[in-house]
mmCIF file with all atom_site columns, C-alpha atoms in Angstrom:
data_model
loop_
_atom_site.group_PDB
_atom_site.id
_atom_site.type_symbol
_atom_site.label_atom_id
_atom_site.label_alt_id
_atom_site.label_comp_id
_atom_site.label_asym_id
_atom_site.label_entity_id
_atom_site.label_seq_id
_atom_site.pdbx_PDB_ins_code
_atom_site.Cartn_x
_atom_site.Cartn_y
_atom_site.Cartn_z
_atom_site.occupancy
_atom_site.B_iso_or_equiv
_atom_site.pdbx_formal_charge
_atom_site.auth_seq_id
_atom_site.auth_comp_id
_atom_site.auth_asym_id
_atom_site.auth_atom_id
_atom_site.pdbx_PDB_model_num
ATOM 1   C CA . MET A 1 1   ? 124.893 135.086 87.070  1.00 73.00 ? 1   MET A CA 1
ATOM 2   C CA . SER A 1 2   ? 123.063 137.949 85.488  1.00 80.00 ? 2   SER A CA 1
ATOM 3   C CA . PRO A 1 3   ? 120.471 139.834 87.544  1.00 78.00 ? 3   PRO A CA 1
ATOM 4   C CA . SER A 1 4   ? 117.628 138.317 85.517  1.00 78.00 ? 4   SER A CA 1
ATOM 5   C CA . GLU A 1 5   ? 118.980 134.773 86.033  1.00 81.00 ? 5   GLU A CA 1
ATOM 6   C CA . ALA A 1 6   ? 119.345 135.436 89.772  1.00 81.00 ? 6   ALA A CA 1
ATOM 7   C CA . LEU A 1 7   ? 115.784 136.743 89.917  1.00 78.00 ? 7   LEU A CA 1
ATOM 8   C CA . ILE A 1 8   ? 114.448 133.684 88.072  1.00 80.00 ? 8   ILE A CA 1
ATOM 9   C CA . LYS A 1 9   ? 116.364 131.387 90.424  1.00 84.00 ? 9   LYS A CA 1
ATOM 10  C CA . ALA A 1 10  ? 115.062 133.269 93.485  1.00 83.00 ? 10  ALA A CA 1
ATOM 11  C CA . VAL A 1 11  ? 111.455 133.006 92.274  1.00 83.00 ? 11  VAL A CA 1
ATOM 12  C CA . GLN A 1 12  ? 111.886 129.287 91.563  1.00 82.00 ? 12  GLN A CA 1
ATOM 13  C CA . CYS A 1 13  ? 113.262 128.741 95.086  1.00 83.00 ? 13  CYS A CA 1
ATOM 14  C CA . TRP A 1 14  ? 110.392 130.780 96.551  1.00 80.00 ? 14  TRP A CA 1
ATOM 15  C CA . ILE A 1 15  ? 107.812 128.708 94.650  1.00 79.00 ? 15  ILE A CA 1
ATOM 16  C CA . ALA A 1 16  ? 109.480 125.436 95.716  1.00 77.00 ? 16  ALA A CA 1
ATOM 17  C CA . LYS A 1 17  ? 109.504 126.555 99.358  1.00 75.00 ? 17  LYS A CA 1
ATOM 18  C CA . GLY A 1 18  ? 105.833 127.512 99.113  1.00 70.00 ? 18  GLY A CA 1
ATOM 19  C CA . ARG A 1 19  ? 104.977 124.082 97.779  1.00 66.00 ? 19  ARG A CA 1
ATOM 20  C CA . ALA A 1 20  ? 106.934 122.406 100.564 1.00 61.00 ? 20  ALA A CA 1
ATOM 21  C CA . ASP A 1 21  ? 105.141 124.575 103.147 1.00 61.00 ? 21  ASP A CA 1
ATOM 22  C CA . ALA A 1 22  ? 101.783 123.668 101.607 1.00 57.00 ? 22  ALA A CA 1
ATOM 23  C CA . ILE A 1 23  ? 102.218 120.012 102.566 1.00 55.00 ? 23  ILE A CA 1
ATOM 24  C CA . PRO A 1 24  ? 100.647 119.868 106.006 1.00 58.00 ? 24  PRO A CA 1
ATOM 25  C CA . ALA A 1 25  ? 102.706 118.266 108.751 1.00 75.00 ? 25  ALA A CA 1
ATOM 26  C CA . ARG A 1 26  ? 100.743 115.925 110.976 1.00 86.00 ? 26  ARG A CA 1
ATOM 27  C CA . GLY A 1 27  ? 100.759 116.715 114.635 1.00 91.00 ? 27  GLY A CA 1
ATOM 28  C CA . TYR A 1 28  ? 99.050  118.568 117.463 1.00 93.00 ? 28  TYR A CA 1
ATOM 29  C CA . GLN A 1 29  ? 99.082  122.364 117.829 1.00 93.00 ? 29  GLN A CA 1
ATOM 30  C CA . TRP A 1 30  ? 99.152  123.220 121.535 1.00 93.00 ? 30  TRP A CA 1
ATOM 31  C CA . LYS A 1 31  ? 98.783  127.006 121.592 1.00 91.00 ? 31  LYS A CA 1
ATOM 32  C CA . GLN A 1 32  ? 102.208 128.244 120.355 1.00 88.00 ? 32  GLN A CA 1
ATOM 33  C CA . LEU A 1 33  ? 103.870 124.822 120.526 1.00 91.00 ? 33  LEU A CA 1
ATOM 34  C CA . PHE A 1 34  ? 103.564 122.368 117.623 1.00 91.00 ? 34  PHE A CA 1
ATOM 35  C CA . LEU A 1 35  ? 104.032 118.726 118.606 1.00 92.00 ? 35  LEU A CA 1
ATOM 36  C CA . PRO A 1 36  ? 104.729 116.589 115.512 1.00 92.00 ? 36  PRO A CA 1
ATOM 37  C CA . GLU A 1 37  ? 103.295 113.116 115.107 1.00 91.00 ? 37  GLU A CA 1
ATOM 38  C CA . GLY A 1 38  ? 105.271 110.591 117.159 1.00 92.00 ? 38  GLY A CA 1
ATOM 39  C CA . THR A 1 39  ? 105.852 112.979 120.074 1.00 94.00 ? 39  THR A CA 1
ATOM 40  C CA . ARG A 1 40  ? 105.444 111.328 123.462 1.00 96.00 ? 40  ARG A CA 1
ATOM 41  C CA . LEU A 1 41  ? 104.080 113.105 126.532 1.00 96.00 ? 41  LEU A CA 1
ATOM 42  C CA . ARG A 1 42  ? 104.149 112.065 130.151 1.00 96.00 ? 42  ARG A CA 1
ATOM 43  C CA . MET A 1 43  ? 103.105 113.320 133.551 1.00 95.00 ? 43  MET A CA 1
ATOM 44  C CA . ARG A 1 44  ? 104.087 112.222 137.044 1.00 94.00 ? 44  ARG A CA 1
ATOM 45  C CA . PHE A 1 45  ? 101.450 112.020 139.773 1.00 93.00 ? 45  PHE A CA 1
ATOM 46  C CA . ASN A 1 46  ? 101.534 110.077 143.059 1.00 93.00 ? 46  ASN A CA 1
ATOM 47  C CA . GLU A 1 47  ? 104.882 108.434 142.232 1.00 92.00 ? 47  GLU A CA 1
ATOM 48  C CA . ARG A 1 48  ? 103.524 107.094 138.926 1.00 94.00 ? 48  ARG A CA 1
ATOM 49  C CA . TRP A 1 49  ? 104.066 108.134 135.306 1.00 94.00 ? 49  TRP A CA 1
ATOM 50  C CA . TYR A 1 50  ? 101.110 108.579 132.941 1.00 95.00 ? 50  TYR A CA 1
ATOM 51  C CA . ALA A 1 51  ? 101.857 108.557 129.205 1.00 95.00 ? 51  ALA A CA 1
ATOM 52  C CA . ALA A 1 52  ? 100.234 109.880 126.043 1.00 96.00 ? 52  ALA A CA 1
ATOM 53  C CA . ALA A 1 53  ? 101.322 110.278 122.435 1.00 95.00 ? 53  ALA A CA 1
ATOM 54  C CA . ILE A 1 54  ? 100.624 112.382 119.364 1.00 95.00 ? 54  ILE A CA 1
ATOM 55  C CA . VAL A 1 55  ? 98.902  110.131 116.826 1.00 93.00 ? 55  VAL A CA 1
ATOM 56  C CA . GLY A 1 56  ? 97.997  111.834 113.565 1.00 90.00 ? 56  GLY A CA 1
ATOM 57  C CA . ASP A 1 57  ? 96.615  115.221 114.594 1.00 91.00 ? 57  ASP A CA 1
ATOM 58  C CA . ASN A 1 58  ? 95.458  114.157 118.064 1.00 94.00 ? 58  ASN A CA 1
ATOM 59  C CA . LEU A 1 59  ? 96.894  113.873 121.533 1.00 95.00 ? 59  LEU A CA 1
ATOM 60  C CA . VAL A 1 60  ? 95.848  110.365 122.563 1.00 95.00 ? 60  VAL A CA 1
ATOM 61  C CA . TYR A 1 61  ? 95.631  109.373 126.230 1.00 95.00 ? 61  TYR A CA 1
ATOM 62  C CA . ASN A 1 62  ? 94.119  106.007 127.225 1.00 93.00 ? 62  ASN A CA 1
ATOM 63  C CA . GLY A 1 63  ? 93.046  105.465 123.621 1.00 93.00 ? 63  GLY A CA 1
ATOM 64  C CA . LYS A 1 64  ? 91.009  108.687 123.405 1.00 94.00 ? 64  LYS A CA 1
ATOM 65  C CA . PRO A 1 65  ? 91.842  112.082 121.873 1.00 95.00 ? 65  PRO A CA 1
ATOM 66  C CA . VAL A 1 66  ? 92.180  114.742 124.574 1.00 95.00 ? 66  VAL A CA 1
ATOM 67  C CA . SER A 1 67  ? 93.697  118.166 125.100 1.00 94.00 ? 67  SER A CA 1
ATOM 68  C CA . PRO A 1 68  ? 96.742  118.511 127.370 1.00 95.00 ? 68  PRO A CA 1
ATOM 69  C CA . ASN A 1 69  ? 94.535  120.089 130.033 1.00 95.00 ? 69  ASN A CA 1
ATOM 70  C CA . GLN A 1 70  ? 92.034  117.225 129.791 1.00 95.00 ? 70  GLN A CA 1
ATOM 71  C CA . MET A 1 71  ? 94.877  114.744 130.257 1.00 95.00 ? 71  MET A CA 1
ATOM 72  C CA . VAL A 1 72  ? 96.054  116.549 133.403 1.00 95.00 ? 72  VAL A CA 1
ATOM 73  C CA . VAL A 1 73  ? 92.507  116.729 134.777 1.00 94.00 ? 73  VAL A CA 1
ATOM 74  C CA . LYS A 1 74  ? 91.971  112.992 134.150 1.00 94.00 ? 74  LYS A CA 1
ATOM 75  C CA . VAL A 1 75  ? 95.222  112.125 135.904 1.00 94.00 ? 75  VAL A CA 1
ATOM 76  C CA . ALA A 1 76  ? 95.353  114.586 138.805 1.00 92.00 ? 76  ALA A CA 1
ATOM 77  C CA . GLY A 1 77  ? 92.078  116.507 138.869 1.00 89.00 ? 77  GLY A CA 1
ATOM 78  C CA . ASP A 1 78  ? 91.487  120.244 138.530 1.00 88.00 ? 78  ASP A CA 1
ATOM 79  C CA . GLY A 1 79  ? 93.801  122.992 139.658 1.00 86.00 ? 79  GLY A CA 1
ATOM 80  C CA . ARG A 1 80  ? 96.963  122.074 137.791 1.00 91.00 ? 80  ARG A CA 1
ATOM 81  C CA . ASN A 1 81  ? 98.682  123.835 134.917 1.00 93.00 ? 81  ASN A CA 1
ATOM 82  C CA . ALA A 1 82  ? 99.255  121.435 132.013 1.00 94.00 ? 82  ALA A CA 1
ATOM 83  C CA . TRP A 1 83  ? 102.287 123.436 130.849 1.00 95.00 ? 83  TRP A CA 1
ATOM 84  C CA . ASN A 1 84  ? 104.035 122.795 134.169 1.00 94.00 ? 84  ASN A CA 1
ATOM 85  C CA . GLU A 1 85  ? 102.910 119.185 134.617 1.00 94.00 ? 85  GLU A CA 1
ATOM 86  C CA . ILE A 1 86  ? 103.566 117.660 131.175 1.00 96.00 ? 86  ILE A CA 1
ATOM 87  C CA . TRP A 1 87  ? 106.952 116.533 129.915 1.00 96.00 ? 87  TRP A CA 1
ATOM 88  C CA . VAL A 1 88  ? 107.576 116.128 126.183 1.00 96.00 ? 88  VAL A CA 1
ATOM 89  C CA . LEU A 1 89  ? 109.869 113.863 124.167 1.00 95.00 ? 89  LEU A CA 1
ATOM 90  C CA . LEU A 1 90  ? 110.003 115.072 120.572 1.00 92.00 ? 90  LEU A CA 1
ATOM 91  C CA . PRO A 1 91  ? 110.783 112.584 117.778 1.00 90.00 ? 91  PRO A CA 1
ATOM 92  C CA . GLY A 1 92  ? 114.530 112.220 117.341 1.00 88.00 ? 92  GLY A CA 1
ATOM 93  C CA . HIS A 1 93  ? 115.358 113.702 120.757 1.00 90.00 ? 93  HIS A CA 1
ATOM 94  C CA . LYS A 1 94  ? 116.794 111.774 123.699 1.00 92.00 ? 94  LYS A CA 1
ATOM 95  C CA . GLN A 1 95  ? 115.928 114.151 126.532 1.00 94.00 ? 95  GLN A CA 1
ATOM 96  C CA . TRP A 1 96  ? 112.492 114.822 127.970 1.00 95.00 ? 96  TRP A CA 1
ATOM 97  C CA . ALA A 1 97  ? 111.712 118.528 128.316 1.00 95.00 ? 97  ALA A CA 1
ATOM 98  C CA . ASN A 1 98  ? 109.086 120.303 130.353 1.00 95.00 ? 98  ASN A CA 1
ATOM 99  C CA . ALA A 1 99  ? 106.362 121.799 128.133 1.00 95.00 ? 99  ALA A CA 1
ATOM 100 C CA . ALA A 1 100 ? 106.608 125.196 129.855 1.00 94.00 ? 100 ALA A CA 1
ATOM 101 C CA . LEU A 1 101 ? 110.347 125.294 129.142 1.00 94.00 ? 101 LEU A CA 1
ATOM 102 C CA . LEU A 1 102 ? 109.795 124.374 125.472 1.00 93.00 ? 102 LEU A CA 1
ATOM 103 C CA . ARG A 1 103 ? 107.181 127.123 125.159 1.00 93.00 ? 103 ARG A CA 1
ATOM 104 C CA . ALA A 1 104 ? 109.484 129.678 126.811 1.00 92.00 ? 104 ALA A CA 1
ATOM 105 C CA . GLN A 1 105 ? 112.340 128.737 124.462 1.00 90.00 ? 105 GLN A CA 1
ATOM 106 C CA . LEU A 1 106 ? 110.042 129.023 121.457 1.00 88.00 ? 106 LEU A CA 1
ATOM 107 C CA . MET A 1 107 ? 108.778 132.437 122.551 1.00 87.00 ? 107 MET A CA 1
ATOM 108 C CA . LYS A 1 108 ? 112.357 133.620 123.118 1.00 86.00 ? 108 LYS A CA 1
ATOM 109 C CA . GLN A 1 109 ? 113.408 132.415 119.646 1.00 80.00 ? 109 GLN A CA 1
ATOM 110 C CA . THR A 1 110 ? 110.505 134.017 117.833 1.00 75.00 ? 110 THR A CA 1
ATOM 111 C CA . ALA A 1 111 ? 110.947 137.302 119.700 1.00 76.00 ? 111 ALA A CA 1
ATOM 112 C CA . LYS A 1 112 ? 114.617 137.620 118.726 1.00 72.00 ? 112 LYS A CA 1
ATOM 113 C CA . VAL A 1 113 ? 114.681 136.533 115.099 1.00 71.00 ? 113 VAL A CA 1
ATOM 114 C CA . PRO A 1 114 ? 113.339 139.096 112.643 1.00 76.00 ? 114 PRO A CA 1
ATOM 115 C CA . PRO A 1 115 ? 112.240 137.618 109.330 1.00 77.00 ? 115 PRO A CA 1
ATOM 116 C CA . THR A 1 116 ? 114.745 137.616 106.498 1.00 84.00 ? 116 THR A CA 1
ATOM 117 C CA . ALA A 1 117 ? 113.990 139.635 103.381 1.00 86.00 ? 117 ALA A CA 1
ATOM 118 C CA . ALA A 1 118 ? 112.819 136.492 101.587 1.00 87.00 ? 118 ALA A CA 1
ATOM 119 C CA . GLU A 1 119 ? 110.579 135.524 104.518 1.00 87.00 ? 119 GLU A CA 1
ATOM 120 C CA . ALA A 1 120 ? 109.161 139.050 104.698 1.00 85.00 ? 120 ALA A CA 1
ATOM 121 C CA . MET A 1 121 ? 108.395 138.944 100.965 1.00 89.00 ? 121 MET A CA 1
ATOM 122 C CA . SER A 1 122 ? 106.797 135.535 101.389 1.00 88.00 ? 122 SER A CA 1
ATOM 123 C CA . ILE A 1 123 ? 104.655 136.802 104.268 1.00 88.00 ? 123 ILE A CA 1
ATOM 124 C CA . ALA A 1 124 ? 103.634 139.866 102.258 1.00 88.00 ? 124 ALA A CA 1
ATOM 125 C CA . ALA A 1 125 ? 102.816 137.747 99.192  1.00 90.00 ? 125 ALA A CA 1
ATOM 126 C CA . LYS A 1 126 ? 100.657 135.412 101.282 1.00 90.00 ? 126 LYS A CA 1
ATOM 127 C CA . ALA A 1 127 ? 98.859  138.359 102.864 1.00 89.00 ? 127 ALA A CA 1
ATOM 128 C CA . MET A 1 128 ? 98.228  139.860 99.434  1.00 90.00 ? 128 MET A CA 1
ATOM 129 C CA . SER A 1 129 ? 97.007  136.513 98.121  1.00 88.00 ? 129 SER A CA 1
ATOM 130 C CA . ASP A 1 130 ? 94.660  136.117 101.092 1.00 88.00 ? 130 ASP A CA 1
ATOM 131 C CA . ALA A 1 131 ? 93.379  139.679 100.655 1.00 88.00 ? 131 ALA A CA 1
ATOM 132 C CA . LEU A 1 132 ? 92.746  139.094 96.947  1.00 88.00 ? 132 LEU A CA 1
ATOM 133 C CA . SER A 1 133 ? 90.963  135.836 97.666  1.00 86.00 ? 133 SER A CA 1
ATOM 134 C CA . THR A 1 134 ? 88.788  137.560 100.260 1.00 88.00 ? 134 THR A CA 1
ATOM 135 C CA . ALA A 1 135 ? 88.017  140.421 97.882  1.00 87.00 ? 135 ALA A CA 1
ATOM 136 C CA . LEU A 1 136 ? 87.009  137.992 95.133  1.00 88.00 ? 136 LEU A CA 1
ATOM 137 C CA . THR A 1 137 ? 84.766  136.124 97.563  1.00 88.00 ? 137 THR A CA 1
ATOM 138 C CA . LEU A 1 138 ? 83.111  139.398 98.619  1.00 87.00 ? 138 LEU A CA 1
ATOM 139 C CA . VAL A 1 139 ? 82.574  140.448 94.984  1.00 87.00 ? 139 VAL A CA 1
ATOM 140 C CA . ALA A 1 140 ? 81.042  137.067 94.168  1.00 85.00 ? 140 ALA A CA 1
ATOM 141 C CA . HIS A 1 141 ? 78.783  137.357 97.220  1.00 84.00 ? 141 HIS A CA 1
ATOM 142 C CA . ALA A 1 142 ? 77.724  140.901 96.268  1.00 81.00 ? 142 ALA A CA 1
ATOM 143 C CA . ASN A 1 143 ? 76.991  139.785 92.707  1.00 81.00 ? 143 ASN A CA 1
ATOM 144 C CA . ASP A 1 144 ? 74.933  136.876 93.992  1.00 77.00 ? 144 ASP A CA 1
ATOM 145 C CA . GLN A 1 145 ? 72.977  139.150 96.322  1.00 74.00 ? 145 GLN A CA 1
ATOM 146 C CA . ALA A 1 146 ? 72.331  141.653 93.515  1.00 72.00 ? 146 ALA A CA 1
ATOM 147 C CA . LYS A 1 147 ? 71.129  138.874 91.224  1.00 70.00 ? 147 LYS A CA 1
ATOM 148 C CA . ASN A 1 148 ? 68.785  137.500 93.878  1.00 61.00 ? 148 ASN A CA 1
ATOM 149 C CA . THR A 1 149 ? 67.378  140.971 94.590  1.00 56.00 ? 149 THR A CA 1
ATOM 150 C CA . LEU A 1 150 ? 66.544  141.540 90.941  1.00 52.00 ? 150 LEU A CA 1
ATOM 151 C CA . GLU A 1 151 ? 64.933  138.124 90.623  1.00 55.00 ? 151 GLU A CA 1
ATOM 152 C CA . ARG A 1 152 ? 62.698  138.788 93.629  1.00 56.00 ? 152 ARG A CA 1
ATOM 153 C CA . ARG A 1 153 ? 61.243  141.833 91.868  1.00 56.00 ? 153 ARG A CA 1
ATOM 154 C CA . LEU A 1 154 ? 60.071  139.857 88.877  1.00 59.00 ? 154 LEU A CA 1
ATOM 155 C CA . PRO A 1 155 ? 56.266  139.566 88.555  1.00 60.00 ? 155 PRO A CA 1
ATOM 156 C CA . LYS A 1 156 ? 56.243  135.826 89.122  1.00 61.00 ? 156 LYS A CA 1
ATOM 157 C CA . TYR A 1 157 ? 57.589  136.388 92.642  1.00 60.00 ? 157 TYR A CA 1
ATOM 158 C CA . ARG A 1 158 ? 55.143  139.177 93.511  1.00 62.00 ? 158 ARG A CA 1
ATOM 159 C CA . ARG A 1 159 ? 51.867  138.653 95.333  1.00 64.00 ? 159 ARG A CA 1
ATOM 160 C CA . ALA A 1 160 ? 48.745  139.167 93.233  1.00 64.00 ? 160 ALA A CA 1
ATOM 161 C CA . TRP A 1 161 ? 47.487  142.017 95.425  1.00 63.00 ? 161 TRP A CA 1
ATOM 162 C CA . ASP A 1 162 ? 50.908  143.672 95.229  1.00 62.00 ? 162 ASP A CA 1
ATOM 163 C CA . GLN A 1 163 ? 50.769  144.063 91.430  1.00 61.00 ? 163 GLN A CA 1
ATOM 164 C CA . LEU A 1 164 ? 50.300  147.505 89.966  1.00 63.00 ? 164 LEU A CA 1
ATOM 165 C CA . GLU A 1 165 ? 47.496  147.697 87.502  1.00 66.00 ? 165 GLU A CA 1
ATOM 166 C CA . ASP A 1 166 ? 47.892  149.494 84.240  1.00 64.00 ? 166 ASP A CA 1
ATOM 167 C CA . VAL A 1 167 ? 45.571  152.461 84.138  1.00 66.00 ? 167 VAL A CA 1
ATOM 168 C CA . GLU A 1 168 ? 44.428  153.647 80.753  1.00 63.00 ? 168 GLU A CA 1
#
């Protein structure tokens, strides 16, 4: 492959990955931990298990959307840490895992793995795109404000007593 062909292929792969990332996954974002739709949660209190599930973008317990902390408070009252109390079964997994352990594993993974060159370029491109979008929004806002200021100075918007009279 020539360098230009390799570059074209890399850009095409980057664009395809960006499109795939643009499709939002359904699920519940619990601080650092993303729980995809279909995830089951449970908590043990007084020798009994209490269950909830991720439905769409909500954590549903007893038919109502709640946060993990709200679920723990409803089951056991205040004073408990939801991370320590809730166990999670992710779709496709066979073993339940404690939420605190999943969060710790996630934090350990993200701390160790530096982004690849392609990921770094993707992050930089997104940041540049966001900055450009913000700049364009600010310019449009400034233009709108300038236009409104000029319109307010027109005679039809001035009070009659505020008009300057022509002196001859």
